[in-house]
Tab-separated table of C-alpha atoms in Angstrom:
chain	number	residue	atom	x	y	z
A	1	MET	CA	-69.653	25.846	-38.230
A	2	SER	CA	-65.323	26.224	-37.431
A	3	ARG	CA	-63.803	26.623	-40.776
A	4	GLN	CA	-61.590	25.159	-43.148
A	5	ALA	CA	-57.860	25.097	-40.743
A	6	GLY	CA	-60.378	22.774	-38.190
A	7	ARG	CA	-62.112	21.280	-40.964
A	8	GLY	CA	-58.809	19.575	-42.329
A	9	THR	CA	-57.182	17.666	-39.819
A	10	GLU	CA	-60.824	16.927	-38.669
A	11	SER	CA	-62.193	15.349	-41.942
A	12	LYS	CA	-58.763	13.264	-41.745
A	13	LYS	CA	-59.353	12.012	-38.553
A	14	MET	CA	-62.936	11.442	-39.616
A	15	ASN	CA	-61.725	8.830	-41.986
A	16	SER	CA	-59.677	6.899	-40.233
A	17	GLU	CA	-63.003	6.776	-37.666
A	18	LEU	CA	-65.175	5.567	-40.695
A	19	PHE	CA	-62.455	2.911	-41.940
A	20	THR	CA	-61.986	1.929	-38.158
A	21	LEU	CA	-65.882	1.858	-37.477
A	22	THR	CA	-66.142	-0.134	-40.928
A	23	TYR	CA	-63.557	-2.641	-39.434
A	24	GLY	CA	-65.540	-3.518	-36.433
A	25	ALA	CA	-68.541	-3.552	-37.761
A	26	LEU	CA	-67.288	-6.279	-40.298
A	27	VAL	CA	-65.658	-8.530	-37.899
A	28	THR	CA	-69.351	-8.465	-35.570
A	29	GLN	CA	-70.991	-9.455	-38.564
A	30	LEU	CA	-68.372	-12.011	-39.255
A	31	CYS	CA	-68.252	-13.171	-35.954
A	32	LYS	CA	-72.467	-13.516	-36.235
A	33	ASP	CA	-72.023	-15.755	-39.322
A	34	TYR	CA	-69.282	-18.100	-38.523
A	35	GLU	CA	-69.266	-20.051	-34.870
A	36	ASN	CA	-65.715	-20.672	-34.381
A	37	ASP	CA	-62.817	-17.472	-33.943
A	38	GLU	CA	-60.770	-19.972	-36.815
A	39	ASP	CA	-63.309	-19.526	-39.312
A	40	VAL	CA	-63.218	-15.735	-38.689
A	41	ASN	CA	-59.506	-15.459	-38.504
A	42	LYS	CA	-59.537	-17.402	-41.712
A	43	GLN	CA	-62.058	-15.185	-43.697
A	44	LEU	CA	-60.121	-11.837	-42.701
A	45	ASP	CA	-57.409	-12.730	-43.613
A	46	LYS	CA	-58.597	-14.043	-47.542
A	47	MET	CA	-60.767	-10.865	-47.537
A	48	GLY	CA	-57.168	-9.009	-46.634
A	49	TYR	CA	-55.611	-11.214	-49.030
A	50	ASN	CA	-58.238	-9.806	-51.608
A	51	ILE	CA	-57.621	-6.205	-50.337
A	52	GLY	CA	-54.191	-6.589	-50.037
A	53	VAL	CA	-53.598	-7.702	-54.105
A	54	ARG	CA	-55.422	-4.369	-54.846
A	55	LEU	CA	-53.706	-2.085	-52.473
A	56	ILE	CA	-50.563	-2.627	-54.125
A	57	GLU	CA	-51.368	-1.586	-57.314
A	58	ASP	CA	-52.832	2.016	-55.230
A	59	PHE	CA	-49.522	1.802	-53.471
A	60	LEU	CA	-46.812	2.191	-56.391
A	61	ALA	CA	-49.179	4.456	-58.250
A	62	ARG	CA	-48.996	7.216	-55.141
A	63	SER	CA	-45.814	6.457	-53.913
A	64	SER	CA	-43.473	5.962	-56.938
A	65	VAL	CA	-41.265	3.827	-54.983
A	66	GLY	CA	-38.694	1.656	-56.544
A	67	ARG	CA	-38.292	-2.091	-56.667
A	68	CYS	CA	-36.952	-3.391	-53.508
A	69	HIS	CA	-33.045	-4.743	-53.637
A	70	ASP	CA	-33.808	-6.728	-50.712
A	71	PHE	CA	-35.933	-7.971	-47.593
A	72	ARG	CA	-34.637	-5.204	-45.175
A	73	GLU	CA	-35.795	-2.504	-48.197
A	74	THR	CA	-38.852	-3.948	-48.492
A	75	ALA	CA	-39.174	-4.065	-44.414
A	76	ASP	CA	-38.315	-0.280	-44.541
A	77	VAL	CA	-40.943	1.148	-47.527
A	78	ILE	CA	-43.608	-1.340	-45.289
A	79	ALA	CA	-42.818	0.184	-41.945
A	80	LYS	CA	-41.634	3.897	-43.227
A	81	ILE	CA	-44.524	4.417	-46.288
A	82	ALA	CA	-46.887	1.844	-46.423
A	83	PHE	CA	-48.349	2.069	-43.275
A	84	LYS	CA	-47.499	5.853	-42.675
A	85	MET	CA	-50.082	5.903	-46.216
A	86	TYR	CA	-53.078	4.101	-45.159
A	87	LEU	CA	-52.905	4.116	-41.572
A	88	GLY	CA	-50.589	6.999	-40.458
A	89	ILE	CA	-48.971	5.331	-37.787
A	90	THR	CA	-45.539	4.023	-38.643
A	91	PRO	CA	-44.050	0.955	-36.744
A	92	SER	CA	-40.825	0.133	-35.526
A	93	ILE	CA	-39.088	-2.958	-37.458
A	94	THR	CA	-37.443	-4.950	-35.003
A	95	ASN	CA	-35.938	-8.611	-34.219
A	96	TRP	CA	-34.430	-9.288	-37.295
A	97	SER	CA	-33.365	-13.059	-37.526
A	98	PRO	CA	-29.770	-13.757	-38.261
A	99	GLY	CA	-30.492	-15.522	-41.882
A	100	GLY	CA	-32.337	-11.228	-42.320
A	101	ASP	CA	-35.481	-12.953	-43.681
A	102	GLU	CA	-37.401	-12.584	-40.716
A	103	PHE	CA	-38.720	-9.107	-38.737
A	104	SER	CA	-41.088	-7.642	-36.611
A	105	LEU	CA	-43.346	-4.566	-36.933
A	106	ILE	CA	-44.035	-3.119	-33.404
A	107	LEU	CA	-46.808	-0.887	-33.768
A	108	GLU	CA	-47.630	1.246	-30.534
A	109	ASN	CA	-51.098	1.759	-31.363
A	110	ASN	CA	-52.834	0.309	-34.123
A	111	PRO	CA	-55.790	2.527	-35.273
A	112	LEU	CA	-58.094	-0.770	-36.166
A	113	VAL	CA	-58.688	-0.615	-32.287
A	114	ASP	CA	-59.726	2.080	-31.439
A	115	PHE	CA	-63.186	1.585	-29.346
A	116	VAL	CA	-62.412	-1.945	-29.275
A	117	GLU	CA	-62.959	-4.709	-26.602
A	118	LEU	CA	-62.595	-8.424	-26.927
A	119	PRO	CA	-64.959	-10.318	-25.404
A	120	ASP	CA	-64.053	-13.244	-22.918
A	121	ASN	CA	-65.806	-15.685	-25.074
A	122	HIS	CA	-63.838	-14.712	-28.689
A	123	SER	CA	-60.440	-15.457	-27.095
A	124	SER	CA	-58.990	-17.085	-30.172
A	125	LEU	CA	-60.007	-13.599	-32.719
A	126	ILE	CA	-57.293	-12.202	-34.037
A	127	TYR	CA	-59.152	-9.072	-34.543
A	128	SER	CA	-56.845	-7.245	-36.959
A	129	ASN	CA	-56.287	-10.517	-39.272
A	130	LEU	CA	-57.281	-8.291	-42.171
A	131	LEU	CA	-54.075	-6.282	-41.964
A	132	CYS	CA	-51.761	-9.887	-42.346
A	133	GLY	CA	-53.785	-11.040	-44.963
A	134	VAL	CA	-53.503	-7.146	-46.858
A	135	LEU	CA	-49.504	-7.638	-45.935
A	136	ARG	CA	-49.549	-11.300	-47.609
A	137	GLY	CA	-51.833	-10.203	-50.770
A	138	ALA	CA	-49.571	-6.975	-51.337
A	139	LEU	CA	-46.130	-8.360	-51.246
A	140	GLU	CA	-47.065	-11.796	-53.313
A	141	MET	CA	-48.015	-9.464	-56.131
A	142	VAL	CA	-44.332	-8.164	-55.969
A	143	GLN	CA	-43.525	-11.552	-56.372
A	144	MET	CA	-42.654	-12.019	-52.495
A	145	ALA	CA	-44.176	-15.059	-50.273
A	146	VAL	CA	-44.364	-14.236	-46.676
A	147	ASP	CA	-45.876	-15.441	-43.670
A	148	VAL	CA	-47.190	-12.772	-41.608
A	149	LYS	CA	-49.146	-13.396	-38.222
A	150	PHE	CA	-49.494	-10.982	-34.885
A	151	VAL	CA	-46.910	-12.777	-32.135
A	152	GLN	CA	-48.702	-9.961	-29.772
A	153	ASP	CA	-51.863	-7.797	-29.520
A	154	THR	CA	-53.129	-4.809	-27.182
A	155	LEU	CA	-56.418	-6.487	-27.203
A	156	LYS	CA	-55.245	-8.879	-25.039
A	157	GLY	CA	-53.041	-7.398	-22.799
A	158	ASP	CA	-49.936	-7.155	-24.217
A	159	SER	CA	-47.961	-3.443	-24.445
A	160	VAL	CA	-47.785	-3.497	-27.660
A	161	THR	CA	-48.950	-4.722	-31.379
A	162	GLU	CA	-46.397	-7.628	-33.075
A	163	ILE	CA	-46.513	-8.663	-36.486
A	164	ARG	CA	-44.036	-10.763	-37.495
A	165	MET	CA	-43.435	-11.045	-40.970
A	166	LYS	CA	-41.168	-14.167	-42.574
A	167	PHE	CA	-39.680	-14.191	-46.293
A	168	LEU	CA	-40.986	-17.757	-47.650
A	169	ARG	CA	-39.228	-17.259	-51.132
A	170	ARG	CA	-39.096	-15.156	-54.947
A	171	ILE	CA	-42.328	-16.025	-56.462
A	172	GLU	CA	-41.465	-16.633	-60.156
A	173	ASP	CA	-42.849	-14.239	-62.382
A	174	ASN	CA	-45.145	-16.772	-64.588
A	175	LEU	CA	-48.584	-15.827	-65.652
A	176	PRO	CA	-50.989	-18.631	-64.262
A	177	ALA	CA	-52.643	-20.182	-66.396
A	178	GLY	CA	-55.882	-18.915	-67.832
A	179	GLU	CA	-54.904	-15.395	-67.431
A	180	GLU	CA	-54.239	-13.154	-70.364
B	1	MET	CA	-55.684	8.810	-41.573
B	2	ALA	CA	-56.402	6.584	-43.203
B	3	ASP	CA	-57.039	6.557	-46.839
B	4	GLU	CA	-59.812	6.906	-48.319
B	5	ALA	CA	-58.835	4.097	-50.989
B	6	LEU	CA	-58.415	1.821	-48.184
B	7	PHE	CA	-61.796	2.346	-47.208
B	8	LEU	CA	-63.116	1.867	-51.197
B	9	LEU	CA	-61.508	-1.444	-50.988
B	10	LEU	CA	-62.845	-2.881	-47.796
B	11	HIS	CA	-66.142	-1.930	-48.866
B	12	ASN	CA	-66.144	-3.659	-52.014
B	13	GLU	CA	-64.569	-6.750	-50.611
B	14	MET	CA	-67.249	-7.050	-47.988
B	15	VAL	CA	-69.974	-7.161	-50.620
B	16	ALA	CA	-67.713	-9.569	-52.662
B	17	GLY	CA	-67.016	-11.559	-49.655
B	18	LEU	CA	-70.259	-11.604	-48.502
B	19	TYR	CA	-72.078	-12.671	-51.102
B	20	ARG	CA	-69.542	-15.315	-51.774
B	21	ALA	CA	-69.996	-16.784	-48.631
B	22	ALA	CA	-73.552	-17.020	-49.281
B	23	GLU	CA	-73.036	-19.009	-52.500
B	24	GLN	CA	-70.967	-21.449	-50.538
B	25	GLY	CA	-74.081	-21.671	-48.539
B	26	GLU	CA	-72.586	-20.382	-45.771
B	27	GLY	CA	-74.685	-17.412	-44.614
B	28	GLU	CA	-78.502	-17.022	-45.326
B	29	ASN	CA	-79.280	-16.720	-48.742
B	30	GLY	CA	-80.691	-13.271	-49.648
B	31	ARG	CA	-79.813	-11.826	-46.672
B	32	CYS	CA	-76.580	-10.065	-47.476
B	33	THR	CA	-78.448	-6.975	-48.586
B	34	THR	CA	-79.680	-7.078	-45.017
B	35	LYS	CA	-76.321	-7.325	-43.332
B	36	LEU	CA	-74.446	-4.825	-45.334
B	37	GLU	CA	-77.112	-2.521	-44.566
B	38	SER	CA	-77.001	-3.318	-40.631
B	39	MET	CA	-73.956	-2.811	-40.759
B	40	GLY	CA	-74.080	0.792	-42.800
B	41	PHE	CA	-76.530	1.337	-39.429
B	42	ARG	CA	-73.952	0.935	-36.920
B	43	VAL	CA	-70.855	3.138	-38.921
B	44	GLY	CA	-73.600	5.470	-39.660
B	45	GLN	CA	-74.755	5.551	-35.759
B	46	GLY	CA	-70.885	5.649	-34.572
B	47	LEU	CA	-69.481	7.985	-37.051
B	48	ILE	CA	-72.445	10.910	-36.235
B	49	GLU	CA	-71.802	10.500	-32.421
B	50	ARG	CA	-68.192	11.523	-32.748
B	51	PHE	CA	-69.391	13.832	-35.856
B	52	THR	CA	-71.841	15.970	-34.077
B	53	LYS	CA	-69.633	16.160	-31.116
B	54	ASP	CA	-69.460	19.669	-31.030
B	55	THR	CA	-71.661	21.132	-33.498
B	56	ALA	CA	-74.545	23.359	-32.155
B	57	ARG	CA	-78.231	21.678	-31.833
B	58	PHE	CA	-80.171	21.241	-35.274
B	59	LYS	CA	-82.909	24.056	-35.617
B	60	ASP	CA	-85.485	21.562	-37.653
B	61	GLU	CA	-85.840	18.053	-39.564
B	62	LEU	CA	-84.417	19.634	-42.616
B	63	ASP	CA	-81.328	21.393	-41.043
B	64	ILE	CA	-80.487	17.472	-40.130
B	65	MET	CA	-81.089	16.887	-43.934
B	66	LYS	CA	-78.489	19.311	-44.977
B	67	PHE	CA	-76.431	18.490	-42.278
B	68	ILE	CA	-75.724	14.640	-44.087
B	69	CYS	CA	-75.728	16.040	-47.791
B	70	LYS	CA	-73.203	18.486	-46.538
B	71	ASP	CA	-70.923	18.143	-43.747
B	72	PHE	CA	-71.648	14.017	-43.377
B	73	TRP	CA	-71.471	12.982	-47.322
B	74	THR	CA	-67.887	15.465	-47.420
B	75	THR	CA	-66.183	13.639	-44.461
B	76	VAL	CA	-67.303	10.594	-45.567
B	77	PHE	CA	-67.511	10.703	-49.400
B	78	LYS	CA	-65.424	13.803	-50.274
B	79	LYS	CA	-68.293	15.507	-51.850
B	80	GLN	CA	-71.735	17.137	-51.022
B	81	ILE	CA	-74.778	15.657	-52.316
B	82	ASP	CA	-75.393	17.383	-55.659
B	83	ASN	CA	-78.848	18.211	-54.889
B	84	LEU	CA	-81.740	17.519	-52.162
B	85	ARG	CA	-85.126	17.218	-53.039
B	86	THR	CA	-88.121	16.912	-50.454
B	87	ASN	CA	-92.284	17.347	-50.512
B	88	HIS	CA	-92.114	18.621	-46.759
B	89	GLN	CA	-93.713	16.192	-45.435
B	90	GLY	CA	-90.473	13.558	-44.751
B	91	ILE	CA	-89.947	12.685	-47.833
B	92	TYR	CA	-86.316	13.309	-48.753
B	93	VAL	CA	-84.422	12.875	-51.632
B	94	LEU	CA	-80.372	12.784	-52.116
B	95	GLN	CA	-79.099	12.669	-55.427
B	96	ASP	CA	-75.189	12.222	-56.091
B	97	ASN	CA	-74.318	12.714	-59.574
B	98	LYS	CA	-70.843	10.748	-58.859
B	99	PHE	CA	-71.140	8.408	-55.720
B	100	ARG	CA	-67.706	7.214	-55.020
B	101	LEU	CA	-68.606	3.727	-54.354
B	102	LEU	CA	-69.587	3.295	-57.684
B	103	THR	CA	-67.876	5.274	-59.764
B	104	GLN	CA	-65.247	2.492	-60.333
B	105	ILE	CA	-67.484	0.022	-61.677
B	106	SER	CA	-69.178	1.377	-64.600
B	107	ALA	CA	-70.346	4.890	-66.618
B	108	GLY	CA	-73.420	3.931	-67.947
B	109	LYS	CA	-75.946	1.216	-67.805
B	110	GLN	CA	-73.177	-1.404	-67.562
B	111	TYR	CA	-73.585	-3.579	-64.597
B	112	LEU	CA	-76.241	-1.795	-63.791
B	113	GLU	CA	-77.862	-4.972	-61.843
B	114	HIS	CA	-75.226	-5.132	-58.914
B	115	ALA	CA	-75.133	-1.626	-57.893
B	116	PRO	CA	-77.769	-2.571	-55.407
B	117	LYS	CA	-75.562	-4.873	-53.622
B	118	TYR	CA	-72.965	-1.563	-53.307
B	119	LEU	CA	-75.695	1.121	-52.295
B	120	ALA	CA	-76.951	-0.992	-49.297
B	121	PHE	CA	-73.857	-0.065	-47.032
B	122	THR	CA	-74.376	3.839	-47.383
B	123	CYS	CA	-78.175	3.325	-46.601
B	124	GLY	CA	-77.789	1.931	-43.167
B	125	LEU	CA	-75.098	4.628	-42.845
B	126	ILE	CA	-77.818	7.093	-43.668
B	127	ARG	CA	-80.521	5.425	-41.509
B	128	GLY	CA	-77.609	4.615	-38.899
B	129	GLY	CA	-76.597	8.117	-39.097
B	130	LEU	CA	-80.299	9.617	-38.811
B	131	SER	CA	-81.246	7.026	-35.922
B	132	ASN	CA	-79.186	8.521	-33.543
B	133	LEU	CA	-79.759	12.118	-34.546
B	134	GLY	CA	-83.526	11.183	-32.960
B	135	ILE	CA	-84.997	10.244	-36.444
B	136	LYS	CA	-86.268	7.194	-37.681
B	137	SER	CA	-86.397	6.513	-41.514
B	138	ILE	CA	-86.153	4.406	-44.274
B	139	VAL	CA	-83.508	4.467	-46.724
B	140	THR	CA	-83.724	3.465	-50.386
B	141	ALA	CA	-81.467	3.819	-53.072
B	142	GLU	CA	-82.161	3.648	-57.173
B	143	VAL	CA	-79.598	3.915	-59.770
B	144	SER	CA	-80.495	4.683	-63.249
B	145	SER	CA	-77.331	5.014	-64.841
B	146	MET	CA	-73.947	4.981	-62.698
B	147	PRO	CA	-72.318	6.750	-61.517
B	148	ALA	CA	-75.232	8.829	-60.325
B	149	CYS	CA	-77.466	7.563	-57.990
B	150	LYS	CA	-80.373	8.701	-55.705
B	151	PHE	CA	-80.914	7.667	-52.162
B	152	GLN	CA	-84.497	8.422	-50.732
B	153	VAL	CA	-85.216	8.709	-46.995
B	154	MET	CA	-88.665	8.284	-45.692
B	155	ILE	CA	-88.979	10.208	-42.234
B	156	GLN	CA	-91.087	7.345	-40.216
B	157	LYS	CA	-93.426	9.761	-37.135
B	158	MET	CA	-93.043	8.151	-34.071
């Protein structure tokens, strides 16, 4: 068996494949459980949201990034630190709206869709919708309400994957009833 | 380069999501464990293919089990299986004293009744891995005190 040097990078690659394969199995199972793509999309978004609200804690603990002062800083942190840390890619930030409250993340390659092909009868499935939920959930925990959606997807034939993020409003710091 | 935390969160959310859907009557009741196990099976099959692409042929069944305990487990859970026992007649018991998917749940007997939900996927993972290495098996798990657990592999003679 090859020793340490090879094993290190290989095991990192294997881990991303573990995640990719698990995600694929999940989407397949959801497609079996729910008849239409819309329900699957919604379920993926909900699960992503639940993951996001926990992921943000892990992220903040590991990265020791301070509070972002505006949406541009948030965009930078998401693309350059968060995506790099969890998915090993650095999407580029483009298409800022004139008001500075909307931008696009362009992913040259999306690790979630390695080995994936969308069959014809699932054309309205947003395969990576989990990501939208994760981003939405994570940002909600840092007091930002955002709208996240895919506008381009390599699985559907586009050249890149594009995620559009729009800042809706700042969430006020009140504890929901029943907490604490 | 997906982080370990991401897989852990995804796995826990899968378990929670499936059971939540079953409660609301959307899935079939009581089939959640089967679904998780079959998801693990597919993932195990895929992973083992990628992983053993360049490795040498395995000498025998025991060699394959040792591979699962050392390299496979290290890749997936960042540690090796702590103890492998066999009766040399097709039954293997893999013991992990600090199973990664259970460490965050409890350290002892609390929530013991929920532990099987979190083991189903991994049972499938082992079964799928073995299946693509040419071994048909049945894999079950038992927990007496978290985070230690035992996976029992029964080789089925074809």
